Amino acid sequence: MAEAVRVPTVPDMTVTGSPSRVPLLSGRTSRARRVGWVAMVLLALLITVYSLPYLSGNPDTFFEQQRLTYMAHLTPLMLHVAGAVVALSLGPWQFVRRLRSRWPRVHRVVGRVYVVAVLATGVGGLMLAPTTYTGWLAGLAFALLAVGTLGSTAMAFVAIRRRQIARHRVWMARSYAFIFTGVSFRLGLTLLPPLGLSFDTAYAVSAWIAWPINLAVAEVLLRRRPRPSRRAAPDQVRPPALTPTTDRVIPAQPTACLSKGVSS
């Protein structure tokens, strides 16, 4: 019988959690994201201030071409405007990582308020869609916007209830892209008429291009950011576990490195 050689093994360094992610964004890209976030907040605030007079119910503050229509549909109008103002102003803060990590309870409360606001603006928007200025073509665009807003927010809500953090964040980005149409639509109304379009044409065109552009931008940003594991969120990954050191008994082999000095 060959003499057995006891070889101490090196501790197993297998990592059971996901490896820490290396930032994939350069400093310049990170600065660009911060500048974009600030611009988004300022534009959302501008449209919020512009829309707040609607909540007074004073017909003099309504869109002139739709004044009579709005007076006849005051309840859905109030739902739509109030929900949009709240969701538009709260949404950007849900993307602040420091807020999520330091004050998670605030993040959750703001998220619940956001969901209720989206429900109000989406339902109100669906009720107002058949009465849209310029007719059914723009109305169809606004109806699809309302459906997309409600659907994406519902997906985000279901994902967070299932503890699917990464999936929740993706759908929240899409949800706010729909909500931000309140800004991009009005930018279209401002920029298109100087290009030669009539106001009515610019209204219909803006209704159809505003939210698809927002969604496209959101998808580009989502594809550029590193995605965490679907099994667990980055803050839920278990720390690396090490197996204890063991002494494994390995039979001596008749090789050059083990047979020297070993009698058979």
PDB file of C-alpha atoms in Angstrom:
ATOM      1  CA  MET A   1       0.000   0.000   0.000  1.00  0.00           C
ATOM      2  CA  ALA A   2       1.247   3.427  -0.866  1.00  0.00           C
ATOM      3  CA  GLU A   3       1.711   5.788   2.021  1.00  0.00           C
ATOM      4  CA  ALA A   4      -0.871   8.537   2.140  1.00  0.00           C
ATOM      5  CA  VAL A   5       0.254  12.129   2.051  1.00  0.00           C
ATOM      6  CA  ARG A   6      -1.800  14.644   4.048  1.00  0.00           C
ATOM      7  CA  VAL A   7      -2.075  17.842   2.068  1.00  0.00           C
ATOM      8  CA  PRO A   8      -3.681  20.857   3.816  1.00  0.00           C
ATOM      9  CA  THR A   9      -6.106  22.526   1.504  1.00  0.00           C
ATOM     10  CA  VAL A  10      -6.531  26.256   1.016  1.00  0.00           C
ATOM     11  CA  PRO A  11      -9.810  27.670   2.419  1.00  0.00           C
ATOM     12  CA  ASP A  12     -12.569  27.757  -0.170  1.00  0.00           C
ATOM     13  CA  MET A  13     -13.056  31.379  -1.249  1.00  0.00           C
ATOM     14  CA  THR A  14     -16.305  30.779  -3.091  1.00  0.00           C
ATOM     15  CA  VAL A  15     -18.560  33.862  -2.873  1.00  0.00           C
ATOM     16  CA  THR A  16     -22.220  33.113  -2.347  1.00  0.00           C
ATOM     17  CA  GLY A  17     -23.474  36.652  -3.008  1.00  0.00           C
ATOM     18  CA  SER A  18     -23.276  38.778  -6.110  1.00  0.00           C
ATOM     19  CA  PRO A  19     -19.940  40.525  -6.602  1.00  0.00           C
ATOM     20  CA  SER A  20     -19.870  44.218  -5.924  1.00  0.00           C
ATOM     21  CA  ARG A  21     -20.530  46.164  -9.069  1.00  0.00           C
ATOM     22  CA  VAL A  22     -17.890  48.455 -10.501  1.00  0.00           C
ATOM     23  CA  PRO A  23     -19.383  51.773 -11.625  1.00  0.00           C
ATOM     24  CA  LEU A  24     -19.787  51.727 -15.382  1.00  0.00           C
ATOM     25  CA  LEU A  25     -20.361  55.457 -15.726  1.00  0.00           C
ATOM     26  CA  SER A  26     -17.553  57.920 -16.210  1.00  0.00           C
ATOM     27  CA  GLY A  27     -17.401  61.129 -14.242  1.00  0.00           C
ATOM     28  CA  ARG A  28     -18.557  63.051 -17.284  1.00  0.00           C
ATOM     29  CA  THR A  29     -21.575  60.774 -17.756  1.00  0.00           C
ATOM     30  CA  SER A  30     -22.468  61.041 -14.073  1.00  0.00           C
ATOM     31  CA  ARG A  31     -22.349  64.825 -14.277  1.00  0.00           C
ATOM     32  CA  ALA A  32     -24.536  64.718 -17.372  1.00  0.00           C
ATOM     33  CA  ARG A  33     -27.081  62.602 -15.489  1.00  0.00           C
ATOM     34  CA  ARG A  34     -27.107  65.069 -12.609  1.00  0.00           C
ATOM     35  CA  VAL A  35     -27.594  67.994 -14.957  1.00  0.00           C
ATOM     36  CA  GLY A  36     -30.408  66.097 -16.684  1.00  0.00           C
ATOM     37  CA  TRP A  37     -32.058  65.366 -13.349  1.00  0.00           C
ATOM     38  CA  VAL A  38     -31.929  69.038 -12.326  1.00  0.00           C
ATOM     39  CA  ALA A  39     -33.384  70.089 -15.684  1.00  0.00           C
ATOM     40  CA  MET A  40     -36.160  67.515 -15.276  1.00  0.00           C
ATOM     41  CA  VAL A  41     -37.010  68.841 -11.801  1.00  0.00           C
ATOM     42  CA  LEU A  42     -37.076  72.467 -12.971  1.00  0.00           C
ATOM     43  CA  LEU A  43     -39.294  71.692 -15.969  1.00  0.00           C
ATOM     44  CA  ALA A  44     -41.641  69.630 -13.816  1.00  0.00           C
ATOM     45  CA  LEU A  45     -41.847  72.486 -11.317  1.00  0.00           C
ATOM     46  CA  LEU A  46     -42.572  74.968 -14.114  1.00  0.00           C
ATOM     47  CA  ILE A  47     -45.476  72.911 -15.467  1.00  0.00           C
ATOM     48  CA  THR A  48     -46.753  72.294 -11.934  1.00  0.00           C
ATOM     49  CA  VAL A  49     -46.929  76.048 -11.271  1.00  0.00           C
ATOM     50  CA  TYR A  50     -48.564  76.556 -14.668  1.00  0.00           C
ATOM     51  CA  SER A  51     -51.235  73.917 -13.958  1.00  0.00           C
ATOM     52  CA  LEU A  52     -52.091  74.796 -10.359  1.00  0.00           C
ATOM     53  CA  PRO A  53     -54.606  77.570 -11.286  1.00  0.00           C
ATOM     54  CA  TYR A  54     -56.778  74.883 -12.925  1.00  0.00           C
ATOM     55  CA  LEU A  55     -57.489  73.464  -9.475  1.00  0.00           C
ATOM     56  CA  SER A  56     -59.295  76.672  -8.507  1.00  0.00           C
ATOM     57  CA  GLY A  57     -62.126  75.711 -10.886  1.00  0.00           C
ATOM     58  CA  ASN A  58     -62.121  79.227 -12.311  1.00  0.00           C
ATOM     59  CA  PRO A  59     -63.075  78.977 -16.018  1.00  0.00           C
ATOM     60  CA  ASP A  60     -60.869  81.983 -16.802  1.00  0.00           C
ATOM     61  CA  THR A  61     -57.806  79.826 -16.097  1.00  0.00           C
ATOM     62  CA  PHE A  62     -58.832  77.056 -18.510  1.00  0.00           C
ATOM     63  CA  PHE A  63     -57.507  76.430 -21.993  1.00  0.00           C
ATOM     64  CA  GLU A  64     -59.567  78.880 -24.041  1.00  0.00           C
ATOM     65  CA  GLN A  65     -60.516  76.488 -26.842  1.00  0.00           C
ATOM     66  CA  GLN A  66     -61.658  73.908 -24.286  1.00  0.00           C
ATOM     67  CA  ARG A  67     -63.259  76.159 -21.692  1.00  0.00           C
ATOM     68  CA  LEU A  68     -66.836  74.992 -22.222  1.00  0.00           C
ATOM     69  CA  THR A  69     -65.751  71.345 -22.440  1.00  0.00           C
ATOM     70  CA  TYR A  70     -63.818  71.563 -19.199  1.00  0.00           C
ATOM     71  CA  MET A  71     -66.711  73.231 -17.412  1.00  0.00           C
ATOM     72  CA  ALA A  72     -68.941  70.343 -18.511  1.00  0.00           C
ATOM     73  CA  HIS A  73     -66.395  67.738 -17.305  1.00  0.00           C
ATOM     74  CA  LEU A  74     -65.097  69.399 -14.164  1.00  0.00           C
ATOM     75  CA  THR A  75     -64.705  66.255 -12.039  1.00  0.00           C
ATOM     76  CA  PRO A  76     -62.446  64.323 -14.442  1.00  0.00           C
ATOM     77  CA  LEU A  77     -60.532  67.535 -15.103  1.00  0.00           C
ATOM     78  CA  MET A  78     -59.808  68.010 -11.393  1.00  0.00           C
ATOM     79  CA  LEU A  79     -58.791  64.349 -11.052  1.00  0.00           C
ATOM     80  CA  HIS A  80     -56.492  64.583 -14.037  1.00  0.00           C
ATOM     81  CA  VAL A  81     -54.809  67.870 -13.114  1.00  0.00           C
ATOM     82  CA  ALA A  82     -54.466  67.173  -9.369  1.00  0.00           C
ATOM     83  CA  GLY A  83     -52.991  63.718  -9.943  1.00  0.00           C
ATOM     84  CA  ALA A  84     -50.641  64.972 -12.643  1.00  0.00           C
ATOM     85  CA  VAL A  85     -49.349  67.832 -10.493  1.00  0.00           C
ATOM     86  CA  VAL A  86     -48.581  65.527  -7.565  1.00  0.00           C
ATOM     87  CA  ALA A  87     -47.010  62.751  -9.654  1.00  0.00           C
ATOM     88  CA  LEU A  88     -44.988  65.183 -11.761  1.00  0.00           C
ATOM     89  CA  SER A  89     -43.524  66.942  -8.732  1.00  0.00           C
ATOM     90  CA  LEU A  90     -42.849  63.813  -6.634  1.00  0.00           C
ATOM     91  CA  GLY A  91     -41.537  61.481  -9.321  1.00  0.00           C
ATOM     92  CA  PRO A  92     -37.965  62.787  -9.708  1.00  0.00           C
ATOM     93  CA  TRP A  93     -37.224  62.372  -6.013  1.00  0.00           C
ATOM     94  CA  GLN A  94     -37.918  58.648  -6.190  1.00  0.00           C
ATOM     95  CA  PHE A  95     -34.840  58.269  -8.384  1.00  0.00           C
ATOM     96  CA  VAL A  96     -32.478  59.799  -5.802  1.00  0.00           C
ATOM     97  CA  ARG A  97     -30.350  56.921  -4.472  1.00  0.00           C
ATOM     98  CA  ARG A  98     -29.389  58.765  -1.311  1.00  0.00           C
ATOM     99  CA  LEU A  99     -33.023  59.268  -0.390  1.00  0.00           C
ATOM    100  CA  ARG A 100     -33.784  55.580  -0.939  1.00  0.00           C
ATOM    101  CA  SER A 101     -30.857  54.387   1.165  1.00  0.00           C
ATOM    102  CA  ARG A 102     -30.959  56.882   4.042  1.00  0.00           C
ATOM    103  CA  TRP A 103     -34.706  57.351   4.385  1.00  0.00           C
ATOM    104  CA  PRO A 104     -36.381  54.225   2.978  1.00  0.00           C
ATOM    105  CA  ARG A 105     -39.606  54.907   4.877  1.00  0.00           C
ATOM    106  CA  VAL A 106     -39.920  58.327   3.214  1.00  0.00           C
ATOM    107  CA  HIS A 107     -39.271  56.661  -0.122  1.00  0.00           C
ATOM    108  CA  ARG A 108     -42.085  54.178   0.484  1.00  0.00           C
ATOM    109  CA  VAL A 109     -44.576  56.831   1.617  1.00  0.00           C
ATOM    110  CA  VAL A 110     -43.799  59.055  -1.360  1.00  0.00           C
ATOM    111  CA  GLY A 111     -44.157  56.020  -3.618  1.00  0.00           C
ATOM    112  CA  ARG A 112     -47.643  55.264  -2.294  1.00  0.00           C
ATOM    113  CA  VAL A 113     -48.723  58.878  -2.797  1.00  0.00           C
ATOM    114  CA  TYR A 114     -47.301  58.724  -6.330  1.00  0.00           C
ATOM    115  CA  VAL A 115     -49.320  55.599  -7.141  1.00  0.00           C
ATOM    116  CA  VAL A 116     -52.559  57.210  -5.929  1.00  0.00           C
ATOM    117  CA  ALA A 117     -51.788  60.358  -7.926  1.00  0.00           C
ATOM    118  CA  VAL A 118     -51.138  58.299 -11.074  1.00  0.00           C
ATOM    119  CA  LEU A 119     -54.430  56.484 -10.576  1.00  0.00           C
ATOM    120  CA  ALA A 120     -56.251  59.826 -10.383  1.00  0.00           C
ATOM    121  CA  THR A 121     -54.592  61.404 -13.402  1.00  0.00           C
ATOM    122  CA  GLY A 122     -54.908  58.233 -15.478  1.00  0.00           C
ATOM    123  CA  VAL A 123     -58.617  57.739 -14.798  1.00  0.00           C
ATOM    124  CA  GLY A 124     -59.288  61.444 -15.337  1.00  0.00           C
ATOM    125  CA  GLY A 125     -57.309  61.368 -18.572  1.00  0.00           C
ATOM    126  CA  LEU A 126     -59.277  58.408 -19.899  1.00  0.00           C
ATOM    127  CA  MET A 127     -62.543  60.203 -19.142  1.00  0.00           C
ATOM    128  CA  LEU A 128     -61.352  63.371 -20.889  1.00  0.00           C
ATOM    129  CA  ALA A 129     -59.850  61.651 -23.943  1.00  0.00           C
ATOM    130  CA  PRO A 130     -63.088  61.578 -25.998  1.00  0.00           C
ATOM    131  CA  THR A 131     -63.449  65.340 -25.524  1.00  0.00           C
ATOM    132  CA  THR A 132     -59.898  66.203 -26.638  1.00  0.00           C
ATOM    133  CA  TYR A 133     -59.323  69.376 -28.610  1.00  0.00           C
ATOM    134  CA  THR A 134     -58.820  68.802 -32.392  1.00  0.00           C
ATOM    135  CA  GLY A 135     -60.790  65.541 -32.306  1.00  0.00           C
ATOM    136  CA  TRP A 136     -60.377  61.799 -32.070  1.00  0.00           C
ATOM    137  CA  LEU A 137     -56.805  61.573 -33.400  1.00  0.00           C
ATOM    138  CA  ALA A 138     -55.268  63.506 -30.515  1.00  0.00           C
ATOM    139  CA  GLY A 139     -57.821  61.899 -28.198  1.00  0.00           C
ATOM    140  CA  LEU A 140     -56.550  58.434 -29.124  1.00  0.00           C
ATOM    141  CA  ALA A 141     -52.990  59.493 -28.312  1.00  0.00           C
ATOM    142  CA  PHE A 142     -54.076  60.757 -24.902  1.00  0.00           C
ATOM    143  CA  ALA A 143     -56.063  57.587 -24.239  1.00  0.00           C
ATOM    144  CA  LEU A 144     -52.990  55.468 -24.994  1.00  0.00           C
ATOM    145  CA  LEU A 145     -50.976  57.756 -22.736  1.00  0.00           C
ATOM    146  CA  ALA A 146     -53.418  57.165 -19.877  1.00  0.00           C
ATOM    147  CA  VAL A 147     -53.372  53.393 -20.406  1.00  0.00           C
ATOM    148  CA  GLY A 148     -49.578  53.348 -20.529  1.00  0.00           C
ATOM    149  CA  THR A 149     -49.317  55.446 -17.386  1.00  0.00           C
ATOM    150  CA  LEU A 150     -51.678  53.208 -15.430  1.00  0.00           C
ATOM    151  CA  GLY A 151     -50.197  49.990 -16.798  1.00  0.00           C
ATOM    152  CA  SER A 152     -46.542  50.836 -16.151  1.00  0.00           C
ATOM    153  CA  THR A 153     -47.300  52.060 -12.633  1.00  0.00           C
ATOM    154  CA  ALA A 154     -49.278  48.892 -11.911  1.00  0.00           C
ATOM    155  CA  MET A 155     -46.308  46.803 -13.067  1.00  0.00           C
ATOM    156  CA  ALA A 156     -43.994  48.783 -10.789  1.00  0.00           C
ATOM    157  CA  PHE A 157     -46.372  48.316  -7.858  1.00  0.00           C
ATOM    158  CA  VAL A 158     -46.677  44.558  -8.410  1.00  0.00           C
ATOM    159  CA  ALA A 159     -42.895  44.235  -8.720  1.00  0.00           C
ATOM    160  CA  ILE A 160     -42.195  45.961  -5.407  1.00  0.00           C
ATOM    161  CA  ARG A 161     -44.841  43.874  -3.660  1.00  0.00           C
ATOM    162  CA  ARG A 162     -42.942  40.797  -4.870  1.00  0.00           C
ATOM    163  CA  ARG A 163     -39.606  42.258  -3.689  1.00  0.00           C
ATOM    164  CA  GLN A 164     -38.368  42.497  -7.284  1.00  0.00           C
ATOM    165  CA  ILE A 165     -36.380  45.690  -6.730  1.00  0.00           C
ATOM    166  CA  ALA A 166     -34.637  45.877 -10.105  1.00  0.00           C
ATOM    167  CA  ARG A 167     -37.858  45.230 -12.016  1.00  0.00           C
ATOM    168  CA  HIS A 168     -39.655  47.827  -9.882  1.00  0.00           C
ATOM    169  CA  ARG A 169     -37.119  50.511 -10.735  1.00  0.00           C
ATOM    170  CA  VAL A 170     -37.331  49.800 -14.447  1.00  0.00           C
ATOM    171  CA  TRP A 171     -41.111  50.122 -14.498  1.00  0.00           C
ATOM    172  CA  MET A 172     -41.020  53.244 -12.332  1.00  0.00           C
ATOM    173  CA  ALA A 173     -38.738  54.882 -14.890  1.00  0.00           C
ATOM    174  CA  ARG A 174     -41.247  54.053 -17.605  1.00  0.00           C
ATOM    175  CA  SER A 175     -44.112  55.300 -15.456  1.00  0.00           C
ATOM    176  CA  TYR A 176     -42.488  58.678 -14.947  1.00  0.00           C
ATOM    177  CA  ALA A 177     -41.642  58.870 -18.649  1.00  0.00           C
ATOM    178  CA  PHE A 178     -45.403  58.775 -19.283  1.00  0.00           C
ATOM    179  CA  ILE A 179     -46.074  61.325 -16.535  1.00  0.00           C
ATOM    180  CA  PHE A 180     -43.421  63.672 -17.931  1.00  0.00           C
ATOM    181  CA  THR A 181     -45.531  64.000 -21.067  1.00  0.00           C
ATOM    182  CA  GLY A 182     -47.133  66.933 -19.266  1.00  0.00           C
ATOM    183  CA  VAL A 183     -43.831  68.722 -19.897  1.00  0.00           C
ATOM    184  CA  SER A 184     -42.831  67.403 -23.316  1.00  0.00           C
ATOM    185  CA  PHE A 185     -46.320  67.956 -24.771  1.00  0.00           C
ATOM    186  CA  ARG A 186     -46.198  71.650 -23.867  1.00  0.00           C
ATOM    187  CA  LEU A 187     -42.666  71.915 -25.217  1.00  0.00           C
ATOM    188  CA  GLY A 188     -44.054  70.636 -28.511  1.00  0.00           C
ATOM    189  CA  LEU A 189     -46.786  73.270 -28.473  1.00  0.00           C
ATOM    190  CA  THR A 190     -44.084  75.892 -27.974  1.00  0.00           C
ATOM    191  CA  LEU A 191     -41.526  74.655 -30.505  1.00  0.00           C
ATOM    192  CA  LEU A 192     -43.622  73.356 -33.417  1.00  0.00           C
ATOM    193  CA  PRO A 193     -45.665  76.458 -34.424  1.00  0.00           C
ATOM    194  CA  PRO A 194     -42.499  78.512 -35.166  1.00  0.00           C
ATOM    195  CA  LEU A 195     -41.543  75.730 -37.596  1.00  0.00           C
ATOM    196  CA  GLY A 196     -44.618  76.484 -39.696  1.00  0.00           C
ATOM    197  CA  LEU A 197     -47.256  74.190 -38.172  1.00  0.00           C
ATOM    198  CA  SER A 198     -50.621  75.571 -37.203  1.00  0.00           C
ATOM    199  CA  PHE A 199     -51.546  75.382 -33.527  1.00  0.00           C
ATOM    200  CA  ASP A 200     -54.132  72.658 -34.192  1.00  0.00           C
ATOM    201  CA  THR A 201     -51.625  70.560 -36.130  1.00  0.00           C
ATOM    202  CA  ALA A 202     -48.950  71.112 -33.489  1.00  0.00           C
ATOM    203  CA  TYR A 203     -51.451  70.015 -30.835  1.00  0.00           C
ATOM    204  CA  ALA A 204     -52.159  66.692 -32.561  1.00  0.00           C
ATOM    205  CA  VAL A 205     -48.517  66.072 -33.487  1.00  0.00           C
ATOM    206  CA  SER A 206     -47.342  66.813 -29.937  1.00  0.00           C
ATOM    207  CA  ALA A 207     -49.937  64.438 -28.543  1.00  0.00           C
ATOM    208  CA  TRP A 208     -48.450  61.631 -30.635  1.00  0.00           C
ATOM    209  CA  ILE A 209     -44.716  62.329 -30.297  1.00  0.00           C
ATOM    210  CA  ALA A 210     -44.395  63.523 -26.694  1.00  0.00           C
ATOM    211  CA  TRP A 211     -44.760  60.268 -24.756  1.00  0.00           C
ATOM    212  CA  PRO A 212     -42.991  58.007 -27.313  1.00  0.00           C
ATOM    213  CA  ILE A 213     -39.953  60.310 -27.153  1.00  0.00           C
ATOM    214  CA  ASN A 214     -40.019  60.180 -23.359  1.00  0.00           C
ATOM    215  CA  LEU A 215     -40.207  56.383 -23.414  1.00  0.00           C
ATOM    216  CA  ALA A 216     -37.333  56.155 -25.888  1.00  0.00           C
ATOM    217  CA  VAL A 217     -35.125  58.334 -23.672  1.00  0.00           C
ATOM    218  CA  ALA A 218     -36.043  56.258 -20.619  1.00  0.00           C
ATOM    219  CA  GLU A 219     -35.175  53.005 -22.410  1.00  0.00           C
ATOM    220  CA  VAL A 220     -31.797  54.382 -23.501  1.00  0.00           C
ATOM    221  CA  LEU A 221     -30.967  55.399 -19.938  1.00  0.00           C
ATOM    222  CA  LEU A 222     -32.112  52.029 -18.594  1.00  0.00           C
ATOM    223  CA  ARG A 223     -29.910  50.128 -21.036  1.00  0.00           C
ATOM    224  CA  ARG A 224     -26.859  52.195 -20.128  1.00  0.00           C
ATOM    225  CA  ARG A 225     -27.066  51.620 -16.381  1.00  0.00           C
ATOM    226  CA  PRO A 226     -25.706  48.393 -14.828  1.00  0.00           C
ATOM    227  CA  ARG A 227     -28.486  45.999 -13.943  1.00  0.00           C
ATOM    228  CA  PRO A 228     -28.391  44.166 -10.595  1.00  0.00           C
ATOM    229  CA  SER A 229     -29.062  40.453 -10.282  1.00  0.00           C
ATOM    230  CA  ARG A 230     -32.709  39.458 -10.630  1.00  0.00           C
ATOM    231  CA  ARG A 231     -32.333  37.081  -7.656  1.00  0.00           C
ATOM    232  CA  ALA A 232     -31.651  39.785  -5.119  1.00  0.00           C
ATOM    233  CA  ALA A 233     -31.288  43.516  -4.876  1.00  0.00           C
ATOM    234  CA  PRO A 234     -27.775  44.958  -4.340  1.00  0.00           C
ATOM    235  CA  ASP A 235     -28.597  45.778  -0.720  1.00  0.00           C
ATOM    236  CA  GLN A 236     -29.960  42.284  -0.117  1.00  0.00           C
ATOM    237  CA  VAL A 237     -26.966  40.259  -1.343  1.00  0.00           C
ATOM    238  CA  ARG A 238     -25.487  38.020   1.329  1.00  0.00           C
ATOM    239  CA  PRO A 239     -21.877  38.665   2.343  1.00  0.00           C
ATOM    240  CA  PRO A 240     -19.259  36.214   1.066  1.00  0.00           C
ATOM    241  CA  ALA A 241     -19.129  32.961   3.002  1.00  0.00           C
ATOM    242  CA  LEU A 242     -15.928  30.999   3.542  1.00  0.00           C
ATOM    243  CA  THR A 243     -15.782  27.272   4.087  1.00  0.00           C
ATOM    244  CA  PRO A 244     -13.616  26.058   7.010  1.00  0.00           C
ATOM    245  CA  THR A 245     -10.131  24.763   6.368  1.00  0.00           C
ATOM    246  CA  THR A 246      -9.972  21.012   6.048  1.00  0.00           C
ATOM    247  CA  ASP A 247      -7.209  18.444   5.722  1.00  0.00           C
ATOM    248  CA  ARG A 248      -7.875  16.212   2.798  1.00  0.00           C
ATOM    249  CA  VAL A 249      -6.167  12.797   2.603  1.00  0.00           C
ATOM    250  CA  ILE A 250      -4.828  12.204  -0.874  1.00  0.00           C
ATOM    251  CA  PRO A 251      -3.366   8.816  -1.769  1.00  0.00           C
ATOM    252  CA  ALA A 252       0.212   9.052  -2.967  1.00  0.00           C
ATOM    253  CA  GLN A 253       0.536   8.698  -6.703  1.00  0.00           C
ATOM    254  CA  PRO A 254       3.550   7.155  -8.430  1.00  0.00           C
ATOM    255  CA  THR A 255       4.494  10.492  -9.949  1.00  0.00           C
ATOM    256  CA  ALA A 256       7.786  12.273  -9.835  1.00  0.00           C
ATOM    257  CA  CYS A 257       6.623  14.868  -7.337  1.00  0.00           C
ATOM    258  CA  LEU A 258       5.095  12.491  -4.762  1.00  0.00           C
ATOM    259  CA  SER A 259       7.017   9.221  -5.121  1.00  0.00           C
ATOM    260  CA  LYS A 260      10.326  10.621  -3.908  1.00  0.00           C
ATOM    261  CA  GLY A 261      11.087   9.504  -0.375  1.00  0.00           C
ATOM    262  CA  VAL A 262       7.936   7.397  -0.155  1.00  0.00           C
ATOM    263  CA  SER A 263       8.313   3.651   0.164  1.00  0.00           C
ATOM    264  CA  SER A 264       5.852   1.333  -1.456  1.00  0.00           C
TER     265      SER A 264
END
